[in-house]
Amino acid sequence: MGKELIRLTNLTMEFDGETVLDGINLYINDHEFLTLLGPSGCGKTTTLRIIGGFLTPTAGEVRFDGQIINDLPPYRRKINTVFQRYALFPHLDVYDNIAFGLRIAKLDEVEIDRRVQEMLDIVSLRGFESRKVTQLSGGQQQRVAIARALVNRPKVLLLDEPLGALDLRLRKDMQNELKRIQQALGITFIYVTHDQEEALSMSDTIVVMDKGRIQQIGRPEDIYNEPKNAFVADFIGESNILDGVMLEDYKVEFFGRKFQCLDKGFSPREPVDVVIRPEDIDFVPPAEAHLTGTVTAITFKGMQYDIIVDFKGFKWLIQTTDHQPIGKRVGIRLNPEDIHVMKKSEYSGLFGDYSSYSAEYDEIGEEDGDEA
Amino acid sequence: MKHSRLLLPYTVWMTVFTLIPLGVVVFYAFTDSLTGAFTLANLSHLETYLPIFLRSIFLSLASSVICLLVGYPVAYTIAQTKPSRQRLLSMLLMLPMCMSFLLRTLAWVAMLEDTGILNRFISALGLKPLPLIRSNGAVILGMVYNYLPYMITPLYTVLMKIDRRLVEAAQDLGCNSRQVFTRVILPLSVPGIVSGVTMVFVPAVSTFYISQKLGSPGTTMIGDVIESQFKTAYNPNLGAALSLVMMVMIFLCIGFMNRFSDQQEEVMTP
Ligand SMILES: Nc1ncnc2c1ncn2[C@@H]1O[C@H](COP(=O)(O)OP(=O)(O)OP(=O)(O)O)[C@@H](O)[C@H]1O
Ligand SMILES: [Mg+2]
């Protein structure tokens, strides 16, 4: 990964007095694949539009290669964008859409043709040159949009949920394809998505956002294994989040029991949130268990079962390959590495409780069943 | 079955208001005014009227082009404003249309007359009055004024529908504002230009009141000739023949324009 390329400092954006971005601080390195991840409306597109030059921030600085570019118009930035819904030119065919930027840059037609052909190969659209873009499938349009941006060899490519409209299968293929292109061409990608799996599998760095604020920045593994607060823990994968008290370094108490853990640096008896990932929990015979509870629901998920276990009225989600019948008493053990301790935050108590599990979790499947 | 029953009102309408009048026009065009016998004589007068036909086409083409040049910036500006403002502006635009066509034209007579408002103003400044009325210019002005909304409305509709994101995509790919206009907005507004020009040209070429009031005998248009055949010269057969020729001409014109915009049409629905 190269040197720092873009830096956002105290970036704030207001629309009609409503704060949409609230003090964003972020730097992006050359050749990095950075993903902005967050729920709908958290300000991902707004951040991207500020970097692209389509919005001027209310306050704060955008720097590119050390230069402040707050007021530089989009056409003078070495940045290209793949828009949320492609925005292909409907009056031009595939070839002319891809060649658009090169023609504006007044390259000679021989060079243009060479680069467009090269791009058509990269996105596997050879033979589609003279198709109307309106006659393409969603996946093909999306590839034209990527080619149209990449052909200009920008320093930075902004991608706003480029795979949002595709079906699962095509999505997976394109994820690999994009990652491959990014590595082959060595372009910095700033990628927006609200799909956590996509973010985890593609990114060098993930920026988790909510309500216009950055919640956490880190490598995918760090974000997953050491979420900073209940929001991040819940948004990235499934989490059981419990109230606990940090007794001393490496010792946390919850459910009235003391557990060893790997976390330190809290004040004595500080109230904390404790995260336990559903796939980290193993069943043991009740005699050897730290905690015992009753199975209240089980759902087959393909790779694993999602099992809800009631511990003293608090329900946990446990993911395992072992089938457990409803009503059975089960025991679990928690090893120190299964326990992750977080500081209390505004999100404490809002996430990580599976008490209403069956109602919220399976509604799609059940509705289908009812109608059939 | 259901289908054909739904078509009934349309069929009745077409028969009563289009096919029958058309039949009457064709009948008159091919019969003699005195004997009522079949004849081609009415159509053989055509070349006498050729200069008038050509003048009509010239004047209405000129009006269409001026309407386009004036209307495009107006439509563009309206399409750029806030949605709430847009409604107000397009209503203001339609406001003169609520007044009778005749009144609007007479208003211009009052403005341009030798002793009209403008000339009185000019005299008051101590200058010599200008011959404003009874010229091609006055006729074109009258037509532009009357038909401008027909140009602006389709242009505005098309411009408003152009996706903002296409403009951003163009800027993203290196276009300055002039290039955004020539590379994206102008090509995408071609269907609006075509229907605007058609909607101005067709009524303009067949109009018959404007040149009588604002023009001179030297600016007579084909519509005036047709009107006079029915009202003063009492030769409806010749009038019908001229109407028929004009109709064919307009149809050819619309057909030509539509072929032009068809290529764009499918492109407009992304
Ligand atoms: N031009 C605008 N005027 C007013 N409010 C806006 C404008 N653009 C965005 N917003 C508001 O800013 C907030 C963030 O919007 P943004 O488009 O950045 O969200 P997002 O994270 O991209 O969401 P999604 O995942 O749904 O695309 C939203 O509440 C939105 O309503
Ligand atoms: Mg968005």
Short mmCIF file of N, CA, C and O in Angstrom, two decimals, chain B residues 174-250:
data_model
loop_
_atom_site.label_atom_id
_atom_site.label_comp_id
_atom_site.label_asym_id
_atom_site.label_seq_id
_atom_site.Cartn_x
_atom_site.Cartn_y
_atom_site.Cartn_z
N GLY B 174 -14.97 14.57 -17.14
CA GLY B 174 -14.11 15.65 -17.62
C GLY B 174 -14.79 16.79 -18.36
O GLY B 174 -14.11 17.64 -18.91
N CYS B 175 -16.10 16.81 -18.42
CA CYS B 175 -16.80 17.86 -19.16
C CYS B 175 -16.89 19.14 -18.34
O CYS B 175 -17.33 19.11 -17.19
N ASN B 176 -16.55 20.28 -18.94
CA ASN B 176 -16.91 21.56 -18.32
C ASN B 176 -18.36 21.84 -18.69
O ASN B 176 -18.97 21.07 -19.43
N SER B 177 -18.91 22.97 -18.21
CA SER B 177 -20.36 23.12 -18.38
C SER B 177 -20.78 23.22 -19.85
O SER B 177 -21.85 22.76 -20.22
N ARG B 178 -19.92 23.81 -20.68
CA ARG B 178 -20.27 23.90 -22.10
C ARG B 178 -20.31 22.50 -22.72
O ARG B 178 -21.22 22.16 -23.48
N GLN B 179 -19.34 21.66 -22.36
CA GLN B 179 -19.32 20.30 -22.92
C GLN B 179 -20.47 19.46 -22.38
O GLN B 179 -21.01 18.64 -23.11
N VAL B 180 -20.84 19.69 -21.12
CA VAL B 180 -22.00 18.97 -20.58
C VAL B 180 -23.21 19.26 -21.47
O VAL B 180 -23.97 18.37 -21.84
N PHE B 181 -23.34 20.54 -21.86
CA PHE B 181 -24.48 20.91 -22.69
C PHE B 181 -24.41 20.28 -24.08
O PHE B 181 -25.34 19.62 -24.52
N THR B 182 -23.27 20.43 -24.76
CA THR B 182 -23.21 19.95 -26.14
C THR B 182 -23.16 18.42 -26.23
O THR B 182 -23.69 17.85 -27.16
N ARG B 183 -22.55 17.77 -25.23
CA ARG B 183 -22.38 16.32 -25.34
C ARG B 183 -23.54 15.52 -24.76
O ARG B 183 -23.73 14.37 -25.11
N VAL B 184 -24.25 16.12 -23.82
CA VAL B 184 -25.28 15.33 -23.14
C VAL B 184 -26.66 15.97 -23.25
O VAL B 184 -27.59 15.36 -23.76
N ILE B 185 -26.78 17.22 -22.80
CA ILE B 185 -28.12 17.80 -22.72
C ILE B 185 -28.73 18.03 -24.10
O ILE B 185 -29.86 17.63 -24.36
N LEU B 186 -27.94 18.63 -25.00
CA LEU B 186 -28.48 18.90 -26.33
C LEU B 186 -28.90 17.63 -27.06
O LEU B 186 -30.03 17.53 -27.53
N PRO B 187 -28.03 16.61 -27.15
CA PRO B 187 -28.48 15.39 -27.83
C PRO B 187 -29.71 14.74 -27.18
O PRO B 187 -30.57 14.21 -27.88
N LEU B 188 -29.78 14.82 -25.86
CA LEU B 188 -30.93 14.19 -25.20
C LEU B 188 -32.20 15.00 -25.36
O LEU B 188 -33.30 14.49 -25.13
N SER B 189 -32.09 16.27 -25.76
CA SER B 189 -33.30 17.07 -25.91
C SER B 189 -33.80 17.11 -27.35
O SER B 189 -34.76 17.80 -27.65
N VAL B 190 -33.14 16.36 -28.24
CA VAL B 190 -33.57 16.35 -29.64
C VAL B 190 -35.06 16.02 -29.80
O VAL B 190 -35.77 16.69 -30.56
N PRO B 191 -35.59 15.02 -29.09
CA PRO B 191 -37.03 14.74 -29.26
C PRO B 191 -37.90 15.95 -28.92
O PRO B 191 -38.90 16.21 -29.58
N GLY B 192 -37.50 16.72 -27.92
CA GLY B 192 -38.24 17.93 -27.56
C GLY B 192 -38.13 18.99 -28.64
O GLY B 192 -39.10 19.67 -28.96
N ILE B 193 -36.95 19.11 -29.24
CA ILE B 193 -36.76 20.08 -30.32
C ILE B 193 -37.65 19.69 -31.49
O ILE B 193 -38.35 20.54 -32.06
N VAL B 194 -37.64 18.40 -31.83
CA VAL B 194 -38.43 17.94 -32.98
C VAL B 194 -39.91 18.21 -32.73
O VAL B 194 -40.61 18.78 -33.59
N SER B 195 -40.42 17.85 -31.55
CA SER B 195 -41.86 18.05 -31.38
C SER B 195 -42.19 19.53 -31.20
O SER B 195 -43.24 19.98 -31.65
N GLY B 196 -41.29 20.30 -30.63
CA GLY B 196 -41.51 21.74 -30.53
C GLY B 196 -41.60 22.39 -31.90
O GLY B 196 -42.53 23.15 -32.20
N VAL B 197 -40.64 22.06 -32.76
CA VAL B 197 -40.63 22.65 -34.11
C VAL B 197 -41.89 22.21 -34.86
O VAL B 197 -42.54 23.02 -35.53
N THR B 198 -42.26 20.94 -34.73
CA THR B 198 -43.48 20.47 -35.39
C THR B 198 -44.70 21.23 -34.87
O THR B 198 -45.54 21.68 -35.64
N MET B 199 -44.76 21.39 -33.56
CA MET B 199 -45.95 22.01 -32.98
C MET B 199 -46.04 23.50 -33.29
O MET B 199 -47.11 24.08 -33.19
N VAL B 200 -44.92 24.12 -33.62
CA VAL B 200 -44.98 25.52 -34.04
C VAL B 200 -45.21 25.60 -35.55
O VAL B 200 -46.05 26.36 -36.02
N PHE B 201 -44.49 24.78 -36.29
CA PHE B 201 -44.55 24.88 -37.74
C PHE B 201 -45.93 24.55 -38.29
O PHE B 201 -46.46 25.27 -39.14
N VAL B 202 -46.54 23.49 -37.78
CA VAL B 202 -47.82 23.05 -38.35
C VAL B 202 -48.92 24.10 -38.22
O VAL B 202 -49.53 24.48 -39.21
N PRO B 203 -49.18 24.63 -37.02
CA PRO B 203 -50.21 25.68 -36.96
C PRO B 203 -49.75 26.97 -37.66
O PRO B 203 -50.58 27.67 -38.25
N ALA B 204 -48.45 27.25 -37.66
CA ALA B 204 -47.99 28.49 -38.27
C ALA B 204 -48.20 28.47 -39.77
O ALA B 204 -48.66 29.45 -40.36
N VAL B 205 -47.91 27.34 -40.41
CA VAL B 205 -47.97 27.30 -41.87
C VAL B 205 -49.42 27.40 -42.36
O VAL B 205 -49.69 27.81 -43.47
N SER B 206 -50.37 27.02 -41.50
CA SER B 206 -51.76 27.06 -41.94
C SER B 206 -52.53 28.22 -41.32
O SER B 206 -53.73 28.33 -41.49
N THR B 207 -51.83 29.09 -40.60
CA THR B 207 -52.53 30.17 -39.91
C THR B 207 -53.10 31.18 -40.91
O THR B 207 -52.58 31.35 -42.01
N PHE B 208 -54.21 31.85 -40.53
CA PHE B 208 -54.80 32.76 -41.52
C PHE B 208 -55.17 34.12 -40.96
O PHE B 208 -55.70 34.96 -41.65
N TYR B 209 -54.94 34.42 -39.74
CA TYR B 209 -55.42 35.69 -39.23
C TYR B 209 -54.26 36.66 -39.06
O TYR B 209 -54.37 37.85 -39.35
N ILE B 210 -53.12 36.10 -38.63
CA ILE B 210 -51.98 36.94 -38.26
C ILE B 210 -51.52 37.82 -39.42
O ILE B 210 -51.34 39.02 -39.27
N SER B 211 -51.38 37.20 -40.62
CA SER B 211 -50.83 38.00 -41.72
C SER B 211 -51.85 39.03 -42.22
O SER B 211 -51.47 40.07 -42.75
N GLN B 212 -53.15 38.74 -42.03
CA GLN B 212 -54.15 39.76 -42.41
C GLN B 212 -54.01 40.99 -41.54
O GLN B 212 -54.16 42.12 -42.00
N LYS B 213 -53.77 40.78 -40.26
CA LYS B 213 -53.75 41.90 -39.32
C LYS B 213 -52.39 42.58 -39.25
O LYS B 213 -52.29 43.79 -39.16
N LEU B 214 -51.34 41.77 -39.23
CA LEU B 214 -50.00 42.34 -39.03
C LEU B 214 -49.24 42.50 -40.34
O LEU B 214 -48.21 43.16 -40.37
N GLY B 215 -49.75 41.85 -41.39
CA GLY B 215 -49.02 41.86 -42.64
C GLY B 215 -49.64 42.81 -43.66
O GLY B 215 -50.48 43.65 -43.33
N SER B 216 -49.20 42.63 -44.91
CA SER B 216 -49.73 43.43 -46.02
C SER B 216 -50.14 42.43 -47.10
O SER B 216 -49.91 41.23 -46.93
N PRO B 217 -50.72 42.89 -48.23
CA PRO B 217 -51.01 41.93 -49.31
C PRO B 217 -49.76 41.17 -49.72
O PRO B 217 -49.84 40.02 -50.14
N GLY B 218 -48.60 41.77 -49.54
CA GLY B 218 -47.34 41.11 -49.89
C GLY B 218 -46.94 40.01 -48.93
O GLY B 218 -45.96 39.31 -49.17
N THR B 219 -47.62 39.87 -47.82
CA THR B 219 -47.26 38.81 -46.88
C THR B 219 -48.38 37.79 -46.72
O THR B 219 -48.38 37.01 -45.78
N THR B 220 -49.33 37.79 -47.63
CA THR B 220 -50.45 36.86 -47.55
C THR B 220 -49.95 35.43 -47.45
O THR B 220 -49.02 35.03 -48.14
N MET B 221 -50.59 34.68 -46.58
CA MET B 221 -50.19 33.29 -46.42
C MET B 221 -51.28 32.38 -46.96
O MET B 221 -52.41 32.81 -47.18
N ILE B 222 -50.96 31.11 -47.15
CA ILE B 222 -51.87 30.20 -47.82
C ILE B 222 -53.17 30.04 -47.03
O ILE B 222 -54.26 29.91 -47.60
N GLY B 223 -53.08 30.12 -45.73
CA GLY B 223 -54.28 30.03 -44.89
C GLY B 223 -55.26 31.15 -45.22
O GLY B 223 -56.48 30.95 -45.25
N ASP B 224 -54.72 32.35 -45.48
CA ASP B 224 -55.58 33.48 -45.81
C ASP B 224 -56.29 33.26 -47.14
O ASP B 224 -57.46 33.59 -47.31
N VAL B 225 -55.53 32.70 -48.10
CA VAL B 225 -56.12 32.44 -49.41
C VAL B 225 -57.27 31.44 -49.27
O VAL B 225 -58.36 31.64 -49.81
N ILE B 226 -57.02 30.38 -48.51
CA ILE B 226 -58.06 29.35 -48.33
C ILE B 226 -59.28 29.98 -47.67
O ILE B 226 -60.42 29.79 -48.12
N GLU B 227 -59.05 30.77 -46.65
CA GLU B 227 -60.17 31.40 -45.95
C GLU B 227 -60.98 32.25 -46.92
O GLU B 227 -62.20 32.20 -46.95
N SER B 228 -60.26 33.02 -47.76
CA SER B 228 -60.98 33.93 -48.66
C SER B 228 -61.79 33.16 -49.71
O SER B 228 -62.84 33.61 -50.14
N GLN B 229 -61.30 31.98 -50.12
CA GLN B 229 -62.06 31.18 -51.08
C GLN B 229 -63.42 30.80 -50.50
O GLN B 229 -64.42 30.74 -51.21
N PHE B 230 -63.44 30.53 -49.20
CA PHE B 230 -64.71 30.13 -48.57
C PHE B 230 -65.57 31.34 -48.25
O PHE B 230 -66.78 31.32 -48.38
N LYS B 231 -64.93 32.46 -47.82
CA LYS B 231 -65.72 33.55 -47.26
C LYS B 231 -66.01 34.68 -48.22
O LYS B 231 -67.05 35.31 -48.15
N THR B 232 -65.07 35.01 -49.12
CA THR B 232 -65.31 36.16 -49.99
C THR B 232 -65.34 35.81 -51.46
O THR B 232 -66.10 36.38 -52.23
N ALA B 233 -64.50 34.84 -51.88
CA ALA B 233 -64.45 34.53 -53.31
C ALA B 233 -65.49 33.48 -53.69
O ALA B 233 -65.71 33.21 -54.86
N TYR B 234 -66.14 32.89 -52.70
CA TYR B 234 -67.18 31.88 -52.94
C TYR B 234 -66.74 30.79 -53.89
O TYR B 234 -67.44 30.42 -54.80
N ASN B 235 -65.50 30.31 -53.69
CA ASN B 235 -65.07 29.15 -54.47
C ASN B 235 -64.56 28.06 -53.52
O ASN B 235 -63.36 27.83 -53.42
N PRO B 236 -65.49 27.43 -52.79
CA PRO B 236 -65.07 26.42 -51.80
C PRO B 236 -64.31 25.27 -52.45
O PRO B 236 -63.48 24.63 -51.81
N ASN B 237 -64.54 25.02 -53.73
CA ASN B 237 -63.85 23.91 -54.38
C ASN B 237 -62.36 24.18 -54.49
O ASN B 237 -61.54 23.32 -54.22
N LEU B 238 -62.02 25.41 -54.85
CA LEU B 238 -60.61 25.77 -54.91
C LEU B 238 -60.02 25.76 -53.50
O LEU B 238 -58.92 25.26 -53.27
N GLY B 239 -60.79 26.32 -52.56
CA GLY B 239 -60.34 26.33 -51.16
C GLY B 239 -60.05 24.92 -50.68
O GLY B 239 -59.02 24.67 -50.05
N ALA B 240 -60.95 23.99 -51.03
CA ALA B 240 -60.77 22.59 -50.61
C ALA B 240 -59.52 22.00 -51.24
O ALA B 240 -58.75 21.29 -50.58
N ALA B 241 -59.30 22.33 -52.51
CA ALA B 241 -58.12 21.79 -53.19
C ALA B 241 -56.85 22.30 -52.53
O ALA B 241 -55.91 21.52 -52.27
N LEU B 242 -56.83 23.60 -52.23
CA LEU B 242 -55.64 24.15 -51.58
C LEU B 242 -55.44 23.53 -50.19
O LEU B 242 -54.32 23.20 -49.80
N SER B 243 -56.54 23.35 -49.47
CA SER B 243 -56.45 22.73 -48.13
C SER B 243 -55.84 21.35 -48.24
O SER B 243 -55.00 20.95 -47.42
N LEU B 244 -56.32 20.61 -49.26
CA LEU B 244 -55.86 19.24 -49.43
C LEU B 244 -54.34 19.22 -49.65
O LEU B 244 -53.62 18.44 -49.03
N VAL B 245 -53.88 20.12 -50.51
CA VAL B 245 -52.44 20.17 -50.79
C VAL B 245 -51.67 20.50 -49.51
O VAL B 245 -50.64 19.89 -49.19
N MET B 246 -52.20 21.46 -48.77
CA MET B 246 -51.52 21.86 -47.55
C MET B 246 -51.47 20.70 -46.54
O MET B 246 -50.47 20.47 -45.88
N MET B 247 -52.60 19.98 -46.49
CA MET B 247 -52.68 18.86 -45.56
C MET B 247 -51.61 17.81 -45.90
O MET B 247 -50.91 17.30 -45.02
N VAL B 248 -51.53 17.50 -47.20
CA VAL B 248 -50.54 16.51 -47.64
C VAL B 248 -49.14 16.99 -47.25
O VAL B 248 -48.32 16.24 -46.71
N MET B 249 -48.92 18.28 -47.47
CA MET B 249 -47.63 18.85 -47.15
C MET B 249 -47.31 18.69 -45.65
O MET B 249 -46.22 18.28 -45.27
N ILE B 250 -48.30 19.01 -44.82
CA ILE B 250 -48.09 18.93 -43.37
C ILE B 250 -47.84 17.49 -42.95
O ILE B 250 -46.97 17.20 -42.13
#
